[in-house]
PDB file of C-alpha atoms in Angstrom:
ATOM      1  CA  ASP V  18      -4.636 -11.492   2.099  1.00 63.00           C
ATOM      2  CA  ALA V  19      -1.668 -10.237   4.121  1.00 80.00           C
ATOM      3  CA  GLY V  20      -3.525  -7.240   5.498  1.00 91.00           C
ATOM      4  CA  VAL V  21      -1.937  -3.861   6.059  1.00 95.00           C
ATOM      5  CA  ILE V  22       1.786  -4.214   6.690  1.00 97.00           C
ATOM      6  CA  GLN V  23       3.732  -1.750   8.795  1.00 97.00           C
ATOM      7  CA  SER V  24       7.421  -1.579   9.532  1.00 97.00           C
ATOM      8  CA  PRO V  25       9.182  -1.401  11.820  1.00 97.00           C
ATOM      9  CA  ARG V  26       6.959  -2.711  14.609  1.00 96.00           C
ATOM     10  CA  HIS V  27       9.075  -1.005  17.245  1.00 97.00           C
ATOM     11  CA  GLU V  28      11.430   1.934  16.914  1.00 97.00           C
ATOM     12  CA  VAL V  29      13.566   3.477  19.618  1.00 98.00           C
ATOM     13  CA  THR V  30      15.526   6.563  18.683  1.00 97.00           C
ATOM     14  CA  GLU V  31      17.180   9.561  20.235  1.00 97.00           C
ATOM     15  CA  MET V  32      15.799  13.053  20.124  1.00 97.00           C
ATOM     16  CA  GLY V  33      16.831  14.869  16.964  1.00 97.00           C
ATOM     17  CA  GLN V  34      17.105  11.765  14.812  1.00 97.00           C
ATOM     18  CA  GLU V  35      15.050  11.186  11.678  1.00 97.00           C
ATOM     19  CA  VAL V  36      12.413   8.479  11.856  1.00 98.00           C
ATOM     20  CA  THR V  37      10.709   6.849   8.883  1.00 98.00           C
ATOM     21  CA  LEU V  38       7.664   4.645   9.278  1.00 98.00           C
ATOM     22  CA  ARG V  39       6.489   2.505   6.392  1.00 98.00           C
ATOM     23  CA  CYS V  40       3.160   1.134   5.294  1.00 98.00           C
ATOM     24  CA  LYS V  41       1.959  -1.235   2.611  1.00 97.00           C
ATOM     25  CA  PRO V  42      -1.830  -1.073   2.179  1.00 95.00           C
ATOM     26  CA  ILE V  43      -4.054  -3.932   1.164  1.00 92.00           C
ATOM     27  CA  SER V  44      -3.796  -4.565  -2.560  1.00 91.00           C
ATOM     28  CA  GLY V  45      -6.606  -2.847  -4.455  1.00 88.00           C
ATOM     29  CA  HIS V  46      -7.391  -0.328  -1.741  1.00 89.00           C
ATOM     30  CA  ASN V  47      -7.192   3.269  -2.879  1.00 88.00           C
ATOM     31  CA  SER V  48      -7.385   5.195   0.393  1.00 90.00           C
ATOM     32  CA  LEU V  49      -4.642   5.241   3.024  1.00 94.00           C
ATOM     33  CA  PHE V  50      -4.698   6.785   6.466  1.00 94.00           C
ATOM     34  CA  TRP V  51      -2.032   7.541   9.078  1.00 96.00           C
ATOM     35  CA  TYR V  52      -3.093   7.741  12.737  1.00 95.00           C
ATOM     36  CA  ARG V  53      -1.285   8.406  15.997  1.00 96.00           C
ATOM     37  CA  GLN V  54      -2.467   6.936  19.304  1.00 94.00           C
ATOM     38  CA  THR V  55      -1.413   8.124  22.755  1.00 93.00           C
ATOM     39  CA  MET V  56      -2.891   7.763  26.206  1.00 88.00           C
ATOM     40  CA  MET V  57      -3.412  11.503  26.488  1.00 88.00           C
ATOM     41  CA  ARG V  58      -4.926  12.295  23.094  1.00 87.00           C
ATOM     42  CA  GLY V  59      -6.366   8.970  22.006  1.00 87.00           C
ATOM     43  CA  LEU V  60      -6.556   8.136  18.286  1.00 90.00           C
ATOM     44  CA  GLU V  61      -5.744  11.065  15.999  1.00 89.00           C
ATOM     45  CA  LEU V  62      -5.934  11.148  12.204  1.00 90.00           C
ATOM     46  CA  LEU V  63      -2.732  12.684  10.871  1.00 94.00           C
ATOM     47  CA  ILE V  64      -3.220  12.537   7.108  1.00 94.00           C
ATOM     48  CA  TYR V  65      -5.055  10.551   4.496  1.00 91.00           C
ATOM     49  CA  PHE V  66      -4.528   9.855   0.814  1.00 92.00           C
ATOM     50  CA  ASN V  67      -6.979   8.979  -1.910  1.00 89.00           C
ATOM     51  CA  ASN V  68      -5.528   7.538  -5.124  1.00 90.00           C
ATOM     52  CA  ASN V  69      -2.048   8.465  -3.846  1.00 93.00           C
ATOM     53  CA  VAL V  70      -3.007  12.140  -3.464  1.00 93.00           C
ATOM     54  CA  PRO V  71      -3.013  13.746   0.005  1.00 93.00           C
ATOM     55  CA  ILE V  72      -6.569  14.847   0.734  1.00 89.00           C
ATOM     56  CA  ASP V  73      -6.381  16.200   4.263  1.00 87.00           C
ATOM     57  CA  ASP V  74      -3.187  16.771   6.235  1.00 90.00           C
ATOM     58  CA  SER V  75      -4.722  19.081   8.819  1.00 88.00           C
ATOM     59  CA  GLY V  76      -3.915  16.562  11.539  1.00 89.00           C
ATOM     60  CA  MET V  77      -0.171  16.651  10.949  1.00 93.00           C
ATOM     61  CA  PRO V  78       1.184  18.223  14.123  1.00 88.00           C
ATOM     62  CA  GLU V  79       3.849  20.428  12.602  1.00 86.00           C
ATOM     63  CA  ASP V  80       6.363  20.750   9.818  1.00 91.00           C
ATOM     64  CA  ARG V  81       8.568  18.093  11.370  1.00 96.00           C
ATOM     65  CA  PHE V  82       6.052  15.546  10.098  1.00 97.00           C
ATOM     66  CA  SER V  83       5.744  14.655   6.437  1.00 97.00           C
ATOM     67  CA  ALA V  84       4.035  11.830   4.556  1.00 97.00           C
ATOM     68  CA  LYS V  85       4.324  10.529   1.047  1.00 97.00           C
ATOM     69  CA  MET V  86       2.604   7.967  -1.101  1.00 97.00           C
ATOM     70  CA  PRO V  87       4.692   7.471  -4.244  1.00 96.00           C
ATOM     71  CA  ASN V  88       2.534   4.619  -5.508  1.00 95.00           C
ATOM     72  CA  ALA V  89      -0.559   2.631  -4.611  1.00 93.00           C
ATOM     73  CA  SER V  90       1.352   0.047  -2.609  1.00 95.00           C
ATOM     74  CA  PHE V  91       3.613   2.120  -0.376  1.00 96.00           C
ATOM     75  CA  SER V  92       3.518   5.083   1.975  1.00 98.00           C
ATOM     76  CA  THR V  93       5.924   6.643   4.438  1.00 98.00           C
ATOM     77  CA  LEU V  94       5.534   8.889   7.457  1.00 98.00           C
ATOM     78  CA  LYS V  95       8.682  10.779   8.349  1.00 98.00           C
ATOM     79  CA  ILE V  96       9.527  12.735  11.466  1.00 97.00           C
ATOM     80  CA  GLN V  97      12.562  14.975  11.297  1.00 97.00           C
ATOM     81  CA  PRO V  98      13.820  15.892  13.816  1.00 96.00           C
ATOM     82  CA  SER V  99      12.090  13.625  16.321  1.00 97.00           C
ATOM     83  CA  GLU V 100      11.184  14.785  19.836  1.00 96.00           C
ATOM     84  CA  PRO V 101      10.206  12.852  22.990  1.00 97.00           C
ATOM     85  CA  ARG V 102       6.595  14.071  22.654  1.00 95.00           C
ATOM     86  CA  ASP V 103       6.365  12.182  19.356  1.00 97.00           C
ATOM     87  CA  SER V 104       6.450   8.905  21.285  1.00 97.00           C
ATOM     88  CA  ALA V 105       3.249   7.074  20.389  1.00 97.00           C
ATOM     89  CA  VAL V 106       1.851   4.167  18.420  1.00 97.00           C
ATOM     90  CA  TYR V 107       1.438   5.054  14.762  1.00 98.00           C
ATOM     91  CA  PHE V 108      -1.159   3.159  12.754  1.00 97.00           C
ATOM     92  CA  CYS V 109      -1.647   2.915   9.047  1.00 97.00           C
ATOM     93  CA  ALA V 110      -5.046   1.921   7.646  1.00 95.00           C
ATOM     94  CA  SER V 111      -6.420   1.413   4.171  1.00 93.00           C
ATOM     95  CA  SER V 112      -9.867   1.226   2.642  1.00 89.00           C
ATOM     96  CA  GLY V 113     -11.497   0.655  -0.722  1.00 81.00           C
ATOM     97  CA  PRO V 114     -11.733  -0.316  -3.459  1.00 69.00           C
ATOM     98  CA  GLY V 115     -13.190   2.665  -5.218  1.00 53.00           C
ATOM     99  CA  GLY V 116     -13.553   4.854  -2.151  1.00 48.00           C
ATOM    100  CA  GLY V 117     -17.001   5.524  -0.802  1.00 49.00           C
ATOM    101  CA  LEU V 118     -18.124   6.277   2.692  1.00 50.00           C
ATOM    102  CA  SER V 119     -19.338   2.752   3.328  1.00 58.00           C
ATOM    103  CA  TYR V 120     -15.895   1.222   3.125  1.00 67.00           C
ATOM    104  CA  GLU V 121     -14.465   0.303   6.473  1.00 83.00           C
ATOM    105  CA  GLN V 122     -10.817   0.870   7.226  1.00 90.00           C
ATOM    106  CA  TYR V 123      -8.423  -1.983   7.802  1.00 91.00           C
ATOM    107  CA  PHE V 124      -5.697  -1.247  10.299  1.00 94.00           C
ATOM    108  CA  GLY V 125      -2.132  -2.422  10.436  1.00 95.00           C
ATOM    109  CA  PRO V 126      -0.526  -3.668  13.673  1.00 94.00           C
ATOM    110  CA  GLY V 127       1.091  -0.298  14.358  1.00 96.00           C
ATOM    111  CA  THR V 128       4.597   0.993  14.969  1.00 97.00           C
ATOM    112  CA  ARG V 129       5.472   1.774  18.568  1.00 97.00           C
ATOM    113  CA  LEU V 130       7.829   4.754  18.509  1.00 98.00           C
ATOM    114  CA  THR V 131       9.869   5.754  21.526  1.00 98.00           C
ATOM    115  CA  VAL V 132      11.973   8.893  21.353  1.00 98.00           C
ATOM    116  CA  THR V 133      14.438   9.300  24.222  1.00 97.00           C
TER     117      THR V 133
ATOM    118  CA  ALA E  24     -19.316  18.699  11.248  1.00 73.00           C
ATOM    119  CA  GLN E  25     -19.269  15.034  12.142  1.00 78.00           C
ATOM    120  CA  SER E  26     -18.517  14.022  15.718  1.00 85.00           C
ATOM    121  CA  VAL E  27     -18.762  11.018  18.001  1.00 91.00           C
ATOM    122  CA  THR E  28     -19.226  10.891  21.768  1.00 95.00           C
ATOM    123  CA  GLN E  29     -18.630   7.708  23.711  1.00 96.00           C
ATOM    124  CA  LEU E  30     -20.073   7.858  27.204  1.00 93.00           C
ATOM    125  CA  GLY E  31     -17.766   6.316  29.760  1.00 92.00           C
ATOM    126  CA  SER E  32     -14.054   5.893  29.156  1.00 93.00           C
ATOM    127  CA  HIS E  33     -14.090   2.752  31.326  1.00 96.00           C
ATOM    128  CA  VAL E  34     -16.817   0.158  31.736  1.00 97.00           C
ATOM    129  CA  SER E  35     -16.541  -2.870  33.993  1.00 97.00           C
ATOM    130  CA  VAL E  36     -18.891  -5.866  33.895  1.00 97.00           C
ATOM    131  CA  SER E  37     -18.922  -9.341  35.345  1.00 97.00           C
ATOM    132  CA  GLU E  38     -18.478 -12.374  33.151  1.00 97.00           C
ATOM    133  CA  GLY E  39     -21.890 -13.403  31.829  1.00 97.00           C
ATOM    134  CA  ALA E  40     -23.423  -9.951  32.327  1.00 98.00           C
ATOM    135  CA  LEU E  41     -24.817  -7.680  29.652  1.00 97.00           C
ATOM    136  CA  VAL E  42     -22.351  -5.421  27.883  1.00 98.00           C
ATOM    137  CA  LEU E  43     -23.618  -1.964  26.878  1.00 98.00           C
ATOM    138  CA  LEU E  44     -21.236   0.580  25.370  1.00 98.00           C
ATOM    139  CA  ARG E  45     -22.781   3.898  24.453  1.00 97.00           C
ATOM    140  CA  CYS E  46     -22.140   5.968  21.346  1.00 97.00           C
ATOM    141  CA  ASN E  47     -23.862   9.140  20.182  1.00 96.00           C
ATOM    142  CA  TYR E  48     -23.021  10.876  16.947  1.00 93.00           C
ATOM    143  CA  SER E  49     -23.557  14.161  15.199  1.00 88.00           C
ATOM    144  CA  SER E  50     -23.804  14.242  11.435  1.00 81.00           C
ATOM    145  CA  SER E  51     -25.157  16.671   8.861  1.00 76.00           C
ATOM    146  CA  VAL E  52     -25.735  13.842   6.384  1.00 76.00           C
ATOM    147  CA  PRO E  53     -27.090  10.308   6.760  1.00 77.00           C
ATOM    148  CA  PRO E  54     -24.265   8.624   8.634  1.00 83.00           C
ATOM    149  CA  TYR E  55     -22.414   5.407   8.171  1.00 87.00           C
ATOM    150  CA  LEU E  56     -21.485   4.093  11.618  1.00 91.00           C
ATOM    151  CA  PHE E  57     -18.849   1.652  12.786  1.00 93.00           C
ATOM    152  CA  TRP E  58     -17.634  -0.101  15.912  1.00 96.00           C
ATOM    153  CA  TYR E  59     -14.027  -1.197  16.148  1.00 96.00           C
ATOM    154  CA  VAL E  60     -12.264  -3.240  18.829  1.00 97.00           C
ATOM    155  CA  GLN E  61      -8.628  -2.957  19.859  1.00 96.00           C
ATOM    156  CA  TYR E  62      -6.972  -5.710  21.872  1.00 94.00           C
ATOM    157  CA  PRO E  63      -3.767  -4.884  23.758  1.00 90.00           C
ATOM    158  CA  ASN E  64      -0.801  -4.194  21.502  1.00 87.00           C
ATOM    159  CA  GLN E  65      -2.852  -4.678  18.349  1.00 90.00           C
ATOM    160  CA  GLY E  66      -4.443  -2.536  15.675  1.00 92.00           C
ATOM    161  CA  LEU E  67      -8.142  -1.814  15.426  1.00 94.00           C
ATOM    162  CA  GLN E  68     -10.414  -4.378  13.823  1.00 93.00           C
ATOM    163  CA  LEU E  69     -13.958  -3.930  12.621  1.00 93.00           C
ATOM    164  CA  LEU E  70     -16.720  -5.367  14.814  1.00 95.00           C
ATOM    165  CA  LEU E  71     -19.713  -4.199  12.792  1.00 94.00           C
ATOM    166  CA  LYS E  72     -20.989  -1.396  10.614  1.00 91.00           C
ATOM    167  CA  TYR E  73     -24.252   0.289   9.680  1.00 91.00           C
ATOM    168  CA  THR E  74     -24.660   1.798   6.238  1.00 86.00           C
ATOM    169  CA  THR E  75     -28.278   1.512   5.126  1.00 82.00           C
ATOM    170  CA  GLY E  76     -31.180  -0.878   5.606  1.00 85.00           C
ATOM    171  CA  ALA E  77     -31.818  -2.818   8.790  1.00 88.00           C
ATOM    172  CA  THR E  78     -31.085  -0.713  11.840  1.00 90.00           C
ATOM    173  CA  LEU E  79     -30.062  -3.669  14.022  1.00 95.00           C
ATOM    174  CA  VAL E  80     -26.634  -4.775  12.922  1.00 95.00           C
ATOM    175  CA  LYS E  81     -24.929  -7.964  14.014  1.00 96.00           C
ATOM    176  CA  GLY E  82     -21.181  -8.262  14.155  1.00 94.00           C
ATOM    177  CA  ILE E  83     -18.479 -10.656  15.151  1.00 94.00           C
ATOM    178  CA  ASN E  84     -18.091 -12.291  18.572  1.00 93.00           C
ATOM    179  CA  GLY E  85     -21.788 -11.946  19.410  1.00 96.00           C
ATOM    180  CA  PHE E  86     -21.884  -8.150  19.391  1.00 97.00           C
ATOM    181  CA  GLU E  87     -24.679  -6.114  17.880  1.00 97.00           C
ATOM    182  CA  ALA E  88     -25.625  -2.462  17.611  1.00 97.00           C
ATOM    183  CA  GLU E  89     -28.807  -0.592  16.816  1.00 95.00           C
ATOM    184  CA  PHE E  90     -28.944   2.611  14.810  1.00 94.00           C
ATOM    185  CA  LYS E  91     -31.521   4.984  16.308  1.00 94.00           C
ATOM    186  CA  LYS E  92     -31.826   8.083  14.191  1.00 90.00           C
ATOM    187  CA  SER E  93     -34.205   9.863  16.578  1.00 91.00           C
ATOM    188  CA  GLU E  94     -31.699   9.458  19.413  1.00 93.00           C
ATOM    189  CA  THR E  95     -28.591   9.882  17.222  1.00 93.00           C
ATOM    190  CA  SER E  96     -27.240   6.776  18.906  1.00 95.00           C
ATOM    191  CA  PHE E  97     -25.452   3.603  17.913  1.00 96.00           C
ATOM    192  CA  HIS E  98     -24.950   1.677  21.165  1.00 97.00           C
ATOM    193  CA  LEU E  99     -23.030  -1.598  21.192  1.00 98.00           C
ATOM    194  CA  THR E 100     -24.378  -4.561  23.134  1.00 98.00           C
ATOM    195  CA  LYS E 101     -23.595  -8.172  23.900  1.00 98.00           C
ATOM    196  CA  PRO E 102     -25.951 -10.309  26.000  1.00 97.00           C
ATOM    197  CA  SER E 103     -23.259 -12.170  27.924  1.00 97.00           C
ATOM    198  CA  ALA E 104     -19.729 -10.897  28.478  1.00 97.00           C
ATOM    199  CA  HIS E 105     -16.756 -13.192  28.145  1.00 97.00           C
ATOM    200  CA  MET E 106     -13.295 -12.652  29.572  1.00 96.00           C
ATOM    201  CA  SER E 107     -11.946 -12.426  26.026  1.00 96.00           C
ATOM    202  CA  ASP E 108     -14.101  -9.326  25.395  1.00 97.00           C
ATOM    203  CA  ALA E 109     -11.788  -7.225  27.549  1.00 97.00           C
ATOM    204  CA  ALA E 110     -10.466  -4.610  25.117  1.00 97.00           C
ATOM    205  CA  GLU E 111     -10.943  -1.025  24.025  1.00 97.00           C
ATOM    206  CA  TYR E 112     -13.887  -0.223  21.783  1.00 98.00           C
ATOM    207  CA  PHE E 113     -14.153   2.678  19.377  1.00 96.00           C
ATOM    208  CA  CYS E 114     -17.237   4.082  17.714  1.00 95.00           C
ATOM    209  CA  ALA E 115     -16.770   5.924  14.411  1.00 92.00           C
ATOM    210  CA  VAL E 116     -18.879   7.903  11.949  1.00 88.00           C
ATOM    211  CA  SER E 117     -18.124   8.486   8.298  1.00 81.00           C
ATOM    212  CA  GLY E 118     -16.681  11.865   7.481  1.00 67.00           C
ATOM    213  CA  LEU E 119     -17.896  14.247   4.852  1.00 60.00           C
ATOM    214  CA  GLY E 120     -16.223  14.697   1.534  1.00 49.00           C
ATOM    215  CA  GLY E 121     -17.680  12.362  -1.033  1.00 44.00           C
ATOM    216  CA  SER E 122     -15.613   9.335  -1.768  1.00 43.00           C
ATOM    217  CA  GLN E 123     -12.663   9.938   0.495  1.00 52.00           C
ATOM    218  CA  GLY E 124     -13.921   7.591   3.158  1.00 64.00           C
ATOM    219  CA  ASN E 125     -12.374   9.095   6.251  1.00 78.00           C
ATOM    220  CA  LEU E 126     -13.794   8.182   9.644  1.00 84.00           C
ATOM    221  CA  ILE E 127     -14.251  10.267  12.777  1.00 86.00           C
ATOM    222  CA  PHE E 128     -13.460   8.181  15.867  1.00 89.00           C
ATOM    223  CA  GLY E 129     -14.677   8.546  19.406  1.00 92.00           C
ATOM    224  CA  LYS E 130     -12.210   8.553  22.286  1.00 92.00           C
ATOM    225  CA  GLY E 131     -12.804   4.897  23.067  1.00 95.00           C
ATOM    226  CA  THR E 132     -14.257   2.895  25.945  1.00 97.00           C
ATOM    227  CA  LYS E 133     -12.111   0.398  27.774  1.00 96.00           C
ATOM    228  CA  LEU E 134     -14.089  -2.692  28.758  1.00 97.00           C
ATOM    229  CA  SER E 135     -12.993  -4.779  31.728  1.00 97.00           C
ATOM    230  CA  VAL E 136     -14.575  -8.162  32.437  1.00 97.00           C
ATOM    231  CA  LYS E 137     -14.432  -9.514  35.984  1.00 96.00           C
ATOM    232  CA  PRO E 138     -14.494 -13.263  36.649  1.00 94.00           C
TER     233      PRO E 138
END
């Protein structure tokens, strides 16, 4: 099993540019989570999907952030326009199959975003 | 609401000493509890989990944790620390909401191991 795949692994961009982070969950998993990790705030849940449907996006910082899951094998997190305070490591995780609170989440390696 | 408190953002032990990382939770339903480990520049990986049944749970790399309902605790232990255990450890509790499976994470405890 390839695990959760994230791309790119590193992204450096200038303030105001659009950034798109990508995630491929583990095949057969039906829940997908986007997290942000910083030194100041720790690990924050941004949004999660169940069966491709957004369930809770209350962690999305503001309208500059958007996430989509067009099918069971792909999700994107977009920041437009990006700001220096968005610099962080962004993790994608998936869990399943079939949902259920007992299913642990499997994390991808993360995307380190730097906005200058 | 579910919540997790990890006591101590940094813990330092000597190689060969006991490792004890503390986690207390708050949950309005019977919780499922997890410990994750994060090595530098990597994602989180599952160490162990408690769902139902035996309250002493064994995980990878010699770690174990005990679910104590009366104390609302799920502390992580390892009898003898190894240099390779240096990492950040996160405790998590299952969220509410049926089958969605979200987790509530603590703020993490960074473990240092001295030679």
